Amino acid sequence: MRRYIRALALCTVFAVFSGLYVYSKLFYADVSVGGNGPKRVFIPPRVPGAGRGAAEKTGPQSPHCFTWYNICLRVSIVSLRYIMRQRGQVEAGGAPSRPEPPMHLAVVACGERLEETLTMIKSAVLFSLRHLYLHIFAEDQLHASFMEALESWPGFIRSRFNYTVYSISFPSENAAEWKKLFKPCASQRLFLPLILKDVDSIVYVDSDILFLQPVDRLWAFLSQFNSSQLAAMAPEHEEPRIAWYNRFARHPFYGRTGINSGVMLMNMTRMRSTFFKNDMTSVGLRWEELLMPLLQKYKLNITWGDQDLLNIIFHHNPESLLEFPCQWNYRPDHCIYGSNCASAEEDGVYILHGNRGVYHDHKQPAFRAVYEAIRQVGVPLCVRFSKTSVHYSIFNPCKFNIHHRSPLIFFCTFLCAQPGYGLNLEGFIFCSDQKK
């Protein structure tokens, strides 16, 4: 029975992403242009009661940000098949004699970030093979809410991770200044090597991250580090002509376009023992000796807070950084001004980074659709059991109030998870929208 339940949880995510196809259709229409046949154009959502010009107020919207939903779906299917196969092999072979150490994942949450952070954690737990240990740094008033939410999750999910909730902590010297740097508490990530002294390596992610691949695959980059590398991040931009750092930065930065610290893999043992080159002294400084002088020197020249400080550090120590592809930190910037993340186009989006608040507004509906789908995992709409299979759907496109000039047919995909056979599409349930 336990195996059926695990299969049920994994199948829910696949059903979620099948719903993304339907959601994206809300923003496209086929029209005929000048007798040249059908042309697909983007039609932005109309705000009820809004006059002319309302669309402009929603900010830039690019069709490129709607074309990767099928890539996410394809990658998620492959990912879930891989997870099912790997977990099935473990169960078939019995419990391993020596369990692997957990993967460590850290996140910082302040202000109104509770639900967003829980959604990130949900994606990480669903898309993981090995056990996870979560390090949640949050303001004190959020501690009880985090623990209540995580402890309410089903036992078969809860058994896949452990967690500790920490208070926000900065060095006593200039603690207030660190806390207000860029966004509330964001610079906490700089001090993880000094706080988690017993942890060898860790993945840090912003709260607006969603995993669409097993965390294990990101963790595997640690084995690719050479003897001098101690951290891994993705570039801030792929296209220098639209990049921020090379056009506007008033401080040193890494590489051609800088790095984005929303997803950061760290070997903290190495970070604690390395002497970092810098432009303040002629000798190398340890991590704890470097941060405060760096802030004092550049605080009037930095825009993005701790991310800028990391860019400065790795500008002087490029041999210490491993770059991973942009598909591991896919942001709206990769599709607003044209598609400019080649690895995502080829292999799909592995980690979605919803910065600019796109999960909570209508500027990038594709990003919001993925977030809402994962956020709703655990709220079953249709459940049916049989002796040989489990059928489950958590994402019913028909529940949306759909306004379109012609009736559309939508489907809710049901999955069949059979022992030894992985994932199989069992069929469709069709329903048509009710035009009001």
XYZ file of C-alpha atoms in Angstrom:
436
model
C 0.000 0.000 0.000
C 2.869 2.351 0.772
C 4.141 1.940 -2.780
C 0.739 2.854 -4.205
C 0.640 5.998 -2.094
C 4.092 7.089 -3.271
C 3.067 6.485 -6.854
C -0.023 8.574 -6.193
C 2.038 11.556 -5.018
C 4.349 11.401 -7.999
C 1.544 11.067 -10.506
C -0.126 14.205 -9.157
C 2.700 16.378 -10.433
C 2.443 14.928 -13.913
C -1.283 15.664 -13.899
C -0.485 19.208 -12.795
C 1.717 19.931 -15.764
C -0.765 18.466 -18.197
C -3.027 21.241 -16.970
C -0.465 23.838 -18.031
C -1.307 23.083 -21.633
C -4.878 24.106 -20.987
C -3.951 27.182 -19.027
C -1.669 28.459 -21.776
C -4.508 28.162 -24.295
C -6.264 30.923 -22.432
C -3.726 33.371 -23.805
C -3.552 32.356 -27.459
C -5.979 32.518 -30.355
C -5.795 31.546 -34.019
C -6.658 34.361 -36.435
C -6.384 34.720 -40.194
C -4.110 37.459 -41.492
C -4.347 38.789 -45.036
C -5.233 35.451 -46.576
C -1.908 33.967 -45.603
C -3.488 31.366 -43.373
C -3.766 31.170 -39.604
C -1.345 33.146 -37.522
C -0.934 32.632 -33.800
C -0.987 35.821 -31.807
C -0.832 36.574 -28.107
C -3.991 38.027 -26.561
C -3.370 39.449 -23.076
C -5.982 38.930 -20.359
C -8.426 41.789 -20.100
C -9.012 43.345 -16.716
C -12.763 43.617 -16.041
C -13.855 47.208 -16.292
C -10.500 48.427 -17.483
C -10.345 50.997 -20.239
C -7.911 51.401 -23.070
C -4.315 51.140 -21.967
C -4.955 48.674 -19.157
C -2.837 46.049 -20.877
C 0.207 48.275 -20.793
C -0.032 48.557 -17.024
C 0.563 44.847 -16.578
C 4.130 45.174 -17.816
C 5.994 43.329 -20.590
C 4.478 40.083 -21.756
C 6.287 37.953 -24.309
C 5.030 34.955 -26.272
C 8.443 33.384 -25.595
C 7.384 32.962 -21.964
C 4.407 30.857 -23.078
C 6.243 28.480 -25.393
C 8.157 26.584 -22.734
C 5.150 25.137 -20.894
C 5.373 22.065 -23.142
C 9.108 21.857 -22.394
C 8.331 21.863 -18.658
C 5.720 19.160 -19.220
C 8.105 17.010 -21.254
C 10.889 17.361 -18.692
C 8.502 16.630 -15.823
C 7.264 13.437 -17.497
C 10.827 12.211 -18.015
C 11.753 13.269 -14.500
C 8.814 11.454 -12.916
C 9.498 8.299 -14.898
C 13.098 8.436 -13.695
C 12.030 8.965 -10.075
C 9.503 6.127 -10.220
C 12.104 3.793 -11.712
C 14.786 4.693 -9.183
C 12.476 4.436 -6.169
C 11.078 1.171 -7.519
C 14.579 -0.289 -7.766
C 15.312 0.690 -4.168
C 12.092 -0.912 -2.930
C 12.673 -4.061 -5.004
C 16.166 -4.449 -3.611
C 15.177 -3.779 -0.033
C 16.555 -1.106 2.263
C 20.185 -0.165 1.579
C 22.665 -1.402 4.174
C 24.145 2.080 4.588
C 21.756 4.950 3.781
C 23.183 7.837 1.831
C 23.628 11.120 3.706
C 20.843 13.634 3.073
C 21.012 16.524 0.674
C 20.923 19.867 2.467
C 18.642 22.627 1.196
C 18.493 26.140 2.672
C 15.980 28.941 2.173
C 15.330 32.308 3.812
C 11.804 33.624 4.378
C 10.826 37.029 5.673
C 7.670 39.080 5.392
C 4.897 37.616 3.230
C 6.920 34.675 1.945
C 5.399 31.799 3.932
C 3.202 30.246 1.240
C 5.763 30.845 -1.497
C 8.456 29.099 0.545
C 6.194 26.150 1.346
C 5.461 25.761 -2.367
C 9.190 25.700 -3.098
C 9.700 23.041 -0.416
C 6.825 21.012 -1.852
C 8.444 21.015 -5.291
C 11.802 19.990 -3.808
C 10.314 17.077 -1.842
C 8.241 15.832 -4.773
C 11.204 16.017 -7.149
C 13.823 14.242 -5.064
C 15.179 10.739 -4.691
C 17.433 11.001 -1.664
C 16.405 12.232 1.734
C 16.368 16.015 2.206
C 17.365 18.089 5.198
C 15.765 21.528 5.091
C 17.331 24.543 6.780
C 14.639 27.227 6.995
C 15.726 30.671 8.148
C 12.699 32.774 8.999
C 11.516 35.640 11.138
C 10.393 34.481 14.565
C 6.694 35.163 13.913
C 6.771 32.673 11.010
C 8.264 29.733 12.913
C 5.010 28.290 14.228
C 3.336 28.595 10.827
C 6.163 26.738 9.095
C 6.146 23.902 11.604
C 2.351 23.601 11.584
C 2.245 23.427 7.789
C 5.091 20.923 7.393
C 3.815 18.645 10.144
C 0.375 18.575 8.515
C 1.724 16.944 5.354
C 0.952 13.214 4.895
C 3.288 10.834 6.662
C 4.641 9.241 3.489
C 5.703 12.721 2.302
C 6.861 13.911 5.703
C 9.162 10.889 6.002
C 11.171 12.085 3.008
C 12.709 15.076 4.789
C 13.812 16.510 8.102
C 13.980 20.190 8.876
C 15.149 22.830 11.308
C 13.704 26.327 11.546
C 16.253 29.000 12.513
C 15.928 32.620 13.534
C 17.428 35.238 11.251
C 20.961 35.829 12.487
C 23.607 38.363 11.476
C 26.896 39.397 13.104
C 26.224 41.825 15.924
C 28.307 44.430 14.157
C 26.052 46.253 11.682
C 23.326 43.606 11.976
C 20.613 46.100 11.018
C 22.530 47.105 7.912
C 22.906 43.496 6.794
C 19.214 42.776 7.333
C 18.071 45.676 5.150
C 20.545 45.022 2.340
C 18.556 44.752 -0.927
C 15.539 42.798 0.447
C 14.692 41.845 4.050
C 16.938 39.027 5.211
C 18.250 38.192 1.694
C 21.882 38.565 2.771
C 21.408 35.735 5.300
C 22.751 33.368 2.622
C 26.203 34.960 2.947
C 26.480 33.699 6.514
C 25.379 30.089 6.001
C 28.984 28.775 6.096
C 29.453 30.478 9.462
C 26.132 29.373 10.988
C 25.898 25.782 9.700
C 29.399 24.810 10.742
C 28.655 21.075 10.797
C 27.229 20.999 7.270
C 29.667 20.180 4.494
C 27.654 21.216 1.419
C 24.299 22.849 0.786
C 21.960 24.123 -1.913
C 20.664 27.625 -1.229
C 17.583 28.796 -3.135
C 15.428 31.903 -2.999
C 11.867 31.400 -1.836
C 10.545 32.017 -5.380
C 12.241 28.907 -6.781
C 10.383 25.844 -8.106
C 12.124 22.535 -8.770
C 11.042 20.765 -11.970
C 13.821 18.172 -11.778
C 15.115 16.004 -8.925
C 17.206 17.961 -6.450
C 19.646 15.080 -6.805
C 20.629 16.274 -10.277
C 21.584 19.710 -8.973
C 23.387 18.118 -6.032
C 25.424 16.060 -8.530
C 27.272 19.209 -9.624
C 29.252 18.899 -6.389
C 31.005 15.865 -7.844
C 32.025 17.972 -10.852
C 33.924 20.520 -8.745
C 37.642 20.552 -9.382
C 40.088 21.061 -6.541
C 39.643 24.849 -6.462
C 35.887 25.222 -7.014
C 33.683 25.760 -3.985
C 30.420 27.170 -5.370
C 28.198 26.904 -8.453
C 25.737 29.428 -9.900
C 24.160 30.317 -13.236
C 24.975 33.451 -15.239
C 22.800 36.494 -14.673
C 22.248 36.788 -18.433
C 23.053 34.860 -21.589
C 22.871 37.813 -23.958
C 25.322 40.663 -23.176
C 23.300 43.190 -25.181
C 20.459 43.052 -22.654
C 22.513 42.143 -19.577
C 22.506 44.388 -16.517
C 25.971 44.035 -14.981
C 28.067 44.789 -18.063
C 25.939 47.869 -18.827
C 25.168 49.401 -15.428
C 27.256 47.902 -12.601
C 29.549 50.265 -10.701
C 31.607 47.469 -9.175
C 33.529 44.392 -10.361
C 31.432 41.399 -11.410
C 32.012 37.826 -12.514
C 32.581 36.952 -16.164
C 30.863 38.743 -19.043
C 27.391 39.212 -17.546
C 27.661 38.457 -13.828
C 26.048 35.636 -11.852
C 22.600 35.212 -10.288
C 22.558 33.944 -6.704
C 18.934 32.728 -6.613
C 20.210 29.145 -6.904
C 23.582 28.618 -5.256
C 25.365 25.331 -4.614
C 28.076 25.592 -1.942
C 30.826 23.395 -0.590
C 30.916 25.197 2.740
C 33.850 23.212 4.077
C 35.996 24.692 1.335
C 34.470 28.141 1.787
C 35.424 28.146 5.451
C 39.029 27.150 4.762
C 39.808 29.191 1.629
C 41.707 32.484 1.577
C 39.994 34.717 -0.977
C 41.834 37.196 -3.157
C 40.398 40.700 -2.951
C 41.051 44.359 -3.846
C 41.316 45.536 -0.231
C 44.424 43.788 1.031
C 47.464 42.164 -0.527
C 46.781 38.925 1.342
C 43.868 36.554 1.099
C 41.016 36.802 3.587
C 38.841 34.051 5.003
C 35.109 34.190 4.318
C 34.261 35.618 7.747
C 37.004 38.247 7.392
C 35.936 39.288 3.913
C 32.241 40.156 4.123
C 32.194 43.249 6.328
C 35.127 45.082 4.678
C 33.558 44.306 1.300
C 30.242 45.830 2.359
C 31.913 48.928 3.760
C 33.841 49.514 0.547
C 31.041 48.952 -1.952
C 27.772 49.677 -0.109
C 27.251 52.927 -2.023
C 27.872 51.237 -5.381
C 25.815 48.047 -5.167
C 22.230 47.668 -6.359
C 21.364 44.006 -5.815
C 22.797 43.619 -2.323
C 24.389 40.310 -1.451
C 24.313 39.144 -5.072
C 26.564 42.057 -5.981
C 28.941 41.131 -3.153
C 29.124 37.562 -4.491
C 29.875 38.931 -7.950
C 32.726 40.984 -6.529
C 34.144 37.995 -4.635
C 34.098 35.684 -7.639
C 35.391 38.393 -9.953
C 38.632 38.192 -7.987
C 38.369 34.398 -7.545
C 36.930 33.029 -10.829
C 38.718 29.719 -10.377
C 36.519 29.048 -7.337
C 33.210 29.089 -9.241
C 31.525 26.491 -11.445
C 28.899 27.840 -13.849
C 25.871 25.648 -14.451
C 23.480 26.228 -17.371
C 20.668 28.774 -17.262
C 18.042 25.999 -17.303
C 18.928 25.523 -13.610
C 17.880 29.111 -12.884
C 15.306 30.059 -15.517
C 13.894 33.542 -14.974
C 11.508 35.894 -16.816
C 14.596 37.661 -18.183
C 15.239 34.584 -20.321
C 12.049 35.058 -22.316
C 10.779 38.645 -21.945
C 13.110 40.053 -24.603
C 13.159 36.982 -26.810
C 14.196 33.487 -25.870
C 17.814 33.556 -24.702
C 18.427 30.373 -22.717
C 19.683 27.785 -25.189
C 19.934 24.937 -22.663
C 16.247 25.335 -21.741
C 15.241 25.316 -25.397
C 17.171 22.100 -25.960
C 16.480 20.147 -22.763
C 13.770 22.026 -20.869
C 13.521 24.166 -17.748
C 14.942 22.387 -14.694
C 14.475 25.096 -12.057
C 12.009 27.966 -12.405
C 12.893 31.262 -10.730
C 9.882 33.546 -10.432
C 11.614 36.784 -9.559
C 9.962 40.140 -10.340
C 6.964 38.801 -8.370
C 5.626 37.004 -11.463
C 3.982 34.225 -9.432
C 1.599 36.763 -7.940
C 0.634 39.048 -10.823
C -0.481 38.666 -14.428
C 2.671 39.848 -16.184
C 3.882 36.312 -16.968
C 0.903 33.919 -16.815
C 3.010 30.878 -17.719
C 5.180 31.335 -14.621
C 2.112 31.866 -12.482
C 0.438 28.756 -13.920
C 3.351 26.525 -12.879
C 3.410 28.069 -9.401
C -0.346 27.690 -8.895
C -0.267 24.100 -10.113
C 2.398 23.055 -7.605
C 0.854 25.161 -4.849
C -2.369 23.209 -5.224
C -0.737 19.788 -5.009
C -2.443 17.909 -2.208
C -5.965 19.099 -2.987
C -7.485 16.136 -4.856
C -10.390 16.766 -7.168
C -10.817 13.274 -8.577
C -9.639 10.070 -6.902
C -10.371 6.493 -7.931
C -8.743 3.307 -6.714
C -8.737 -0.200 -8.182
C -6.855 -3.388 -7.451
C -4.086 -2.707 -9.956
C -3.924 1.033 -10.334
C -4.307 4.435 -8.815
C -6.020 7.201 -10.769
C -5.661 10.751 -9.603
C -5.967 14.298 -10.869
C -5.352 17.450 -8.887
C -5.620 19.973 -11.661
C -9.005 20.381 -13.314
C -8.848 23.033 -16.036
C -12.629 23.129 -16.186
C -12.783 24.956 -12.865
C -11.469 28.163 -14.458
C -13.910 30.802 -15.639
C -13.004 30.663 -19.301
C -13.928 33.534 -21.608
C -13.241 32.837 -25.261
C -15.022 33.700 -28.461
C -15.537 30.037 -29.401
C -16.242 26.944 -27.291
C -13.104 25.005 -26.376
C -12.664 21.414 -25.348
C -10.426 20.744 -22.387
C -9.301 17.561 -20.736
C -8.347 16.333 -17.301
C -5.656 13.705 -17.561
C -5.827 10.686 -15.321
C -2.690 8.714 -14.662
C -2.322 5.031 -14.086
C 0.574 3.921 -11.907
C 0.956 0.159 -12.047
C 3.609 -1.796 -10.141
C 6.523 -2.478 -12.435
C 5.199 -0.418 -15.328
C 5.940 3.174 -14.300
C 3.598 5.852 -15.554
C 0.939 5.283 -18.187
C -1.707 7.573 -19.575
C -5.030 5.957 -18.839
C -7.291 8.293 -20.763
C -9.044 11.596 -20.783
C -12.170 13.178 -19.402
C -13.518 15.801 -21.741
C -15.481 18.853 -20.770
C -16.402 22.066 -22.532
C -16.327 25.569 -21.122
C -19.534 27.352 -20.328
C -19.482 30.703 -22.025
C -21.106 33.374 -19.972
